Amino acid sequence: MATIYDVSILAGVSLATVSRVVNNTGKVSEKTCQKVHDAMAQLGYRPNSIAQSLASNRSNSVGVLVSQLDGPFYGPMMREVESALRSANKHVIIAAGHSDAAQEKDAVEFLLSRGCDALIVDAEILSNEYLQELCRGSTPVVLINRHVDGIEDRCVHLNNLQGGLLASRHVVEHGHKQIAYISGPLFKLDARERLEGHKQALAEQGLSFDDSLFFEGDFTEEGGYEGMAALLERGSSFSAVVCANDQMASGAIALCLERGLRVPQDISFVGFDNIPFPRYISPKLTTVCNPIQDMGRMAANWVLKEVYDNREVSFSHRFEPELVVRESVQRLETR
């Protein structure tokens, strides 16, 4: 089996130069770099990652805990994390928490046991106290899609309350006064914050929050479908529905179309997240942009900056939502 010494002899360069090329550290001319790669190819040399890890005290791997592995929300986030880290020759190890405290904790312990250089954690159920304690450990941790007091410098998050305010304010400004709301599961902080934003938008115009026009969903298309059915069966009058994410809005709209209700002529809709597919349905969905890809990239940048000492990357903690106006809200005066 070829060794790094064999590569240095064949390439006619020092061991240090081969090491810099293999680990992508330090400056090596393009010509010299090519000589090293040619020698490696000729000898069939492959770097020993275990030996590299022992020598550098780095595994060059980053653990990523996500809530779910499916759906249109977490995929783009993981893609950006992986892309940013791969460009720096780092690898990701992914584990899922499935919105369960025991599974989230087990996933964290698994990633720590793999010797990851850092963790990117999207934890929905783990307590603030657990996350604060985790951040005091020896493995650097950055939280994504979560804000925790006391470790703000480790958090990459969206202003969800403002997002909820923007969504419902848009409906109110279009003349709607009877507005139904389908929330995400309220054990999740982002769902509670978006609901609070909705209530603030109503209060701005002197409108009361009506419990009969509220349904707690689960952030899935099925949850939106079931929520819309429940709202219609209650018999309360409403002209618009604000949904805490686009998937539930899509399910709710599907139910309306099955019942012969026109969108937005009969019922207006606003979603949240700005995932890809609602911009292609008819009518195109008005929603709030939740830049989860950018947050994924920022979490990876935090790791590159704080763990791997890459000072060229940018980093910001908090993202502000933006309203994306399309075709799913009707102004009442024109009906």
Coordinates of C-alpha atoms in Angstrom, one line a residue:
M1 CA 0.0 0.0 0.0
A2 CA 1.4 3.4 -1.1
T3 CA 2.3 5.9 1.6
I4 CA 2.6 9.6 1.8
Y5 CA 6.4 9.1 1.6
D6 CA 6.0 7.3 -1.7
V7 CA 4.0 10.1 -3.1
S8 CA 6.6 12.7 -2.0
I9 CA 9.4 10.8 -3.6
L10 CA 7.5 10.2 -6.9
A11 CA 6.3 13.8 -7.1
G12 CA 9.7 15.2 -6.0
V13 CA 8.4 17.4 -3.3
S14 CA 8.6 17.4 0.5
L15 CA 6.3 15.6 2.9
A16 CA 5.0 18.9 4.1
T17 CA 4.0 19.9 0.6
V18 CA 2.1 16.6 0.1
S19 CA 0.4 17.1 3.4
R20 CA -0.7 20.6 2.4
V21 CA -2.2 19.3 -0.9
V22 CA -3.9 16.4 0.7
N23 CA -5.4 18.5 3.5
N24 CA -6.0 21.5 1.3
T25 CA -4.1 23.7 3.8
G26 CA -1.5 26.3 3.0
K27 CA -0.5 27.7 -0.4
V28 CA 0.8 25.3 -3.1
S29 CA 1.3 26.3 -6.7
E30 CA -1.0 24.8 -9.3
K31 CA 1.9 23.0 -11.0
T32 CA 3.1 21.4 -7.8
C33 CA -0.4 20.5 -6.8
Q34 CA -0.9 18.7 -10.1
K35 CA 2.4 16.8 -9.6
V36 CA 1.2 15.6 -6.2
H37 CA -2.2 14.5 -7.6
D38 CA -0.6 12.7 -10.5
A39 CA 1.7 10.8 -8.1
M40 CA -1.2 9.9 -5.9
A41 CA -3.2 8.6 -8.9
Q42 CA -0.2 6.7 -10.3
L43 CA 0.4 5.0 -6.9
G44 CA -3.3 4.6 -6.1
Y45 CA -2.7 6.5 -2.8
R46 CA -5.7 7.4 -0.7
P47 CA -5.3 9.5 2.5
N48 CA -6.0 7.6 5.7
S49 CA -8.8 9.6 7.3
I50 CA -8.3 8.0 10.7
A51 CA -4.6 8.8 10.7
Q52 CA -5.4 12.4 9.6
S53 CA -7.9 12.7 12.4
L54 CA -5.4 11.5 15.0
A55 CA -2.7 13.8 13.7
S56 CA -4.8 16.9 13.4
N57 CA -7.2 16.2 16.3
R58 CA -10.0 16.9 13.7
S59 CA -12.4 14.4 12.0
N60 CA -13.3 16.9 9.3
S61 CA -16.9 15.9 9.8
V62 CA -19.8 18.0 11.2
G63 CA -22.9 16.4 12.7
V64 CA -26.3 17.7 11.6
L65 CA -29.5 17.1 13.6
V66 CA -32.7 17.8 11.7
S67 CA -36.3 17.4 12.7
Q68 CA -37.4 15.4 9.6
L69 CA -35.7 13.8 6.6
D70 CA -38.6 14.3 4.3
G71 CA -40.7 17.2 3.0
P72 CA -39.8 20.3 1.0
F73 CA -38.6 22.4 4.0
Y74 CA -35.6 20.5 5.5
G75 CA -34.1 19.2 2.2
P76 CA -33.1 22.6 1.0
M77 CA -31.6 23.4 4.4
M78 CA -29.5 20.2 4.4
R79 CA -28.4 20.8 0.9
E80 CA -27.0 24.2 1.7
V81 CA -25.3 22.9 4.8
E82 CA -23.7 20.1 2.9
S83 CA -22.7 22.2 0.0
A84 CA -21.0 24.9 2.2
L85 CA -19.1 22.3 4.2
R86 CA -18.2 20.2 1.2
S87 CA -16.6 23.3 -0.5
A88 CA -14.3 23.4 2.5
N89 CA -13.5 19.6 2.2
K90 CA -15.7 18.8 5.3
H91 CA -18.3 16.1 5.5
V92 CA -21.7 15.9 7.2
I93 CA -23.2 13.1 9.3
I94 CA -27.0 13.5 9.5
A95 CA -29.4 12.3 12.2
A96 CA -33.1 12.9 12.6
G97 CA -35.0 13.8 15.8
H98 CA -38.5 13.2 14.5
S99 CA -40.0 15.9 16.9
D100 CA -39.4 13.6 19.8
A101 CA -37.3 14.6 22.9
A102 CA -35.8 11.1 23.4
Q103 CA -34.9 10.7 19.8
E104 CA -33.5 14.2 19.6
K105 CA -31.3 13.6 22.6
D106 CA -30.3 10.1 21.3
A107 CA -29.3 11.7 17.9
V108 CA -27.2 14.3 19.6
E109 CA -25.4 11.7 21.7
F110 CA -24.8 9.6 18.5
L111 CA -23.3 12.6 16.7
L112 CA -21.0 13.4 19.6
S113 CA -19.9 9.8 19.8
R114 CA -18.8 9.9 16.1
G115 CA -16.2 12.5 17.0
C116 CA -17.7 15.3 15.0
D117 CA -15.8 18.6 15.0
A118 CA -19.0 20.5 15.6
L119 CA -22.8 20.1 15.6
I120 CA -25.5 21.9 13.7
V121 CA -28.7 21.3 15.7
D122 CA -32.3 21.8 14.6
A123 CA -34.0 20.7 17.8
E124 CA -37.7 21.2 18.2
I125 CA -38.4 19.5 21.5
L126 CA -35.1 19.6 23.5
S127 CA -35.4 22.1 26.4
N128 CA -33.5 25.4 26.4
E129 CA -31.6 24.1 29.5
Y130 CA -30.4 21.0 27.7
L131 CA -29.3 23.1 24.7
Q132 CA -27.5 25.6 27.0
E133 CA -25.7 22.8 28.7
L134 CA -24.8 21.2 25.3
C135 CA -23.3 24.5 24.2
R136 CA -21.0 24.5 27.3
G137 CA -19.5 21.2 26.2
S138 CA -16.2 20.6 24.4
T139 CA -17.9 20.2 21.0
P140 CA -18.9 23.5 19.4
V141 CA -22.6 23.7 18.7
V142 CA -24.7 26.1 16.6
L143 CA -28.5 26.0 16.7
I144 CA -30.6 26.5 13.6
N145 CA -34.3 27.6 13.4
R146 CA -34.2 28.3 17.2
H147 CA -33.5 31.2 19.5
V148 CA -32.4 30.4 23.1
D149 CA -31.7 33.1 25.6
G150 CA -28.1 33.1 26.9
I151 CA -26.6 31.4 23.8
E152 CA -27.8 34.0 21.2
D153 CA -24.4 33.9 19.6
R154 CA -24.9 30.2 18.8
C155 CA -28.4 30.7 17.2
V156 CA -29.5 31.2 13.6
H157 CA -33.2 31.9 13.5
L158 CA -36.1 33.7 11.8
N159 CA -38.2 36.4 13.3
N160 CA -41.3 34.2 13.3
L161 CA -43.5 36.7 15.2
Q162 CA -42.9 39.3 12.5
G163 CA -43.6 36.7 9.8
G164 CA -47.0 35.9 11.4
L165 CA -47.7 39.6 11.7
L166 CA -46.9 40.2 8.0
A167 CA -49.1 37.3 6.8
S168 CA -52.2 38.3 8.8
R169 CA -51.7 42.1 8.3
H170 CA -51.8 41.6 4.6
V171 CA -55.2 39.9 4.8
V172 CA -56.6 42.5 7.1
E173 CA -55.4 45.3 4.8
H174 CA -57.4 43.6 2.0
G175 CA -60.6 44.2 4.0
H176 CA -61.0 40.8 5.7
K177 CA -62.4 40.9 9.2
Q178 CA -63.4 37.3 9.8
I179 CA -60.1 35.4 9.4
A180 CA -59.6 31.7 10.2
Y181 CA -56.2 30.5 11.3
I182 CA -54.6 27.0 11.0
S183 CA -51.5 26.9 13.2
G184 CA -48.7 24.5 13.5
P185 CA -48.4 22.2 16.5
L186 CA -48.2 24.6 19.5
F187 CA -45.5 22.7 21.3
K188 CA -43.2 24.2 18.6
L189 CA -41.9 27.7 19.3
D190 CA -42.1 28.8 15.7
A191 CA -45.8 27.9 15.6
R192 CA -46.5 29.8 18.8
E193 CA -44.6 32.8 17.6
R194 CA -46.4 32.9 14.2
L195 CA -49.8 32.6 16.0
E196 CA -48.8 35.5 18.3
G197 CA -48.0 37.6 15.2
H198 CA -51.5 36.8 13.8
K199 CA -53.1 37.9 17.0
Q200 CA -51.1 41.2 16.9
A201 CA -52.2 41.9 13.4
L202 CA -55.9 41.5 14.4
A203 CA -55.4 43.7 17.5
E204 CA -53.9 46.4 15.3
Q205 CA -57.3 46.8 13.6
G206 CA -59.4 46.2 16.8
L207 CA -60.3 42.7 15.7
S208 CA -60.8 39.9 18.2
F209 CA -59.2 36.5 18.0
D210 CA -62.1 34.0 17.6
D211 CA -61.4 30.5 19.0
S212 CA -64.1 29.1 16.7
L213 CA -61.9 30.2 13.7
F214 CA -58.8 28.5 15.0
F215 CA -57.5 25.0 14.3
E216 CA -54.2 23.5 15.5
G217 CA -52.6 21.6 12.7
D218 CA -49.3 19.7 12.3
F219 CA -47.4 21.5 9.4
T220 CA -48.4 18.8 6.9
E221 CA -50.7 18.9 3.9
E222 CA -53.0 16.4 5.6
G223 CA -53.2 18.7 8.7
G224 CA -54.3 21.6 6.5
Y225 CA -56.9 19.5 4.8
E226 CA -58.3 18.3 8.1
G227 CA -58.2 21.8 9.6
M228 CA -60.1 23.3 6.7
A229 CA -62.7 20.6 6.9
A230 CA -63.1 21.2 10.7
L231 CA -63.4 25.0 10.2
L232 CA -66.1 24.6 7.5
E233 CA -68.1 22.1 9.6
R234 CA -68.2 24.5 12.6
G235 CA -70.4 26.8 10.5
S236 CA -68.7 30.0 11.5
S237 CA -68.4 32.6 8.7
F238 CA -64.9 33.6 7.4
S239 CA -63.6 35.1 4.2
A240 CA -59.8 34.3 4.6
V241 CA -57.6 31.6 6.1
V242 CA -54.0 32.2 7.3
C243 CA -52.0 29.0 7.5
A244 CA -48.7 28.7 9.5
N245 CA -47.0 27.0 6.6
D246 CA -47.4 26.4 2.9
Q247 CA -48.0 22.7 3.2
M248 CA -51.0 23.2 5.3
A249 CA -52.2 26.0 3.0
S250 CA -52.0 23.6 0.1
G251 CA -54.0 20.9 1.9
A252 CA -56.6 23.5 2.9
I253 CA -57.0 24.8 -0.6
A254 CA -57.4 21.3 -2.0
L255 CA -60.3 20.7 0.4
C256 CA -61.9 24.0 -0.7
L257 CA -61.6 23.0 -4.4
E258 CA -63.2 19.6 -3.6
R259 CA -66.1 21.4 -1.9
G260 CA -66.6 23.7 -4.9
L261 CA -65.2 26.8 -3.2
R262 CA -63.2 29.2 -5.3
V263 CA -59.8 30.6 -4.2
P264 CA -59.6 33.5 -3.8
Q265 CA -63.1 34.6 -4.9
D266 CA -64.8 32.7 -2.0
I267 CA -61.9 32.2 0.4
S268 CA -58.5 33.9 0.4
F269 CA -55.4 32.2 1.6
V270 CA -51.9 33.1 2.9
G271 CA -49.2 30.6 3.7
F272 CA -45.7 30.7 5.3
D273 CA -42.3 29.5 4.3
N274 CA -42.3 30.1 0.5
I275 CA -41.3 26.5 -0.4
P276 CA -41.2 25.9 -4.2
F277 CA -44.4 24.2 -5.1
P278 CA -47.1 26.7 -4.0
R279 CA -45.8 29.2 -6.6
Y280 CA -46.8 26.7 -9.3
I281 CA -50.4 25.9 -8.1
S282 CA -53.4 27.9 -9.2
P283 CA -53.9 30.4 -7.8
K284 CA -50.2 31.1 -6.9
L285 CA -50.0 31.3 -3.1
T286 CA -49.3 34.5 -1.3
T287 CA -46.9 33.6 1.5
V288 CA -44.1 34.7 3.9
C289 CA -40.5 33.9 2.9
N290 CA -38.7 31.8 5.4
P291 CA -35.1 31.7 4.1
I292 CA -34.2 28.3 5.5
Q293 CA -31.5 27.7 2.8
D294 CA -29.8 30.9 3.9
M295 CA -30.0 29.9 7.5
G296 CA -28.5 26.5 6.7
R297 CA -25.6 28.2 4.9
M298 CA -25.1 30.6 7.8
A299 CA -25.0 27.7 10.3
A300 CA -22.3 26.1 8.2
N301 CA -20.5 29.4 7.9
W302 CA -20.5 29.6 11.7
V303 CA -18.8 26.2 11.9
L304 CA -16.3 27.2 9.2
K305 CA -15.5 30.4 11.0
E306 CA -15.5 29.3 14.7
V307 CA -14.2 25.7 14.3
Y308 CA -12.0 25.7 11.2
D309 CA -10.8 29.4 11.5
N310 CA -12.1 30.4 8.0
R311 CA -12.3 34.2 8.5
E312 CA -13.5 34.9 4.9
V313 CA -17.1 33.6 5.4
S314 CA -19.9 35.9 6.5
F315 CA -22.3 35.2 9.4
S316 CA -25.5 36.7 10.8
H317 CA -27.8 35.4 13.5
R318 CA -31.2 36.6 12.8
F319 CA -33.2 36.7 9.6
E320 CA -36.2 38.9 8.8
P321 CA -39.2 37.5 6.9
E322 CA -40.6 39.1 3.8
L323 CA -44.1 38.9 2.4
V324 CA -44.4 37.4 -1.1
V325 CA -47.6 38.7 -2.7
R326 CA -49.1 36.5 -5.4
E327 CA -52.7 35.7 -6.3
S328 CA -54.5 34.0 -3.4
V329 CA -55.8 37.0 -1.5
Q330 CA -58.9 38.9 -2.8
R331 CA -59.7 42.4 -1.8
L332 CA -63.2 42.4 -0.4
E333 CA -64.3 45.6 -2.1
T334 CA -63.9 44.0 -5.5
R335 CA -65.9 40.8 -4.7

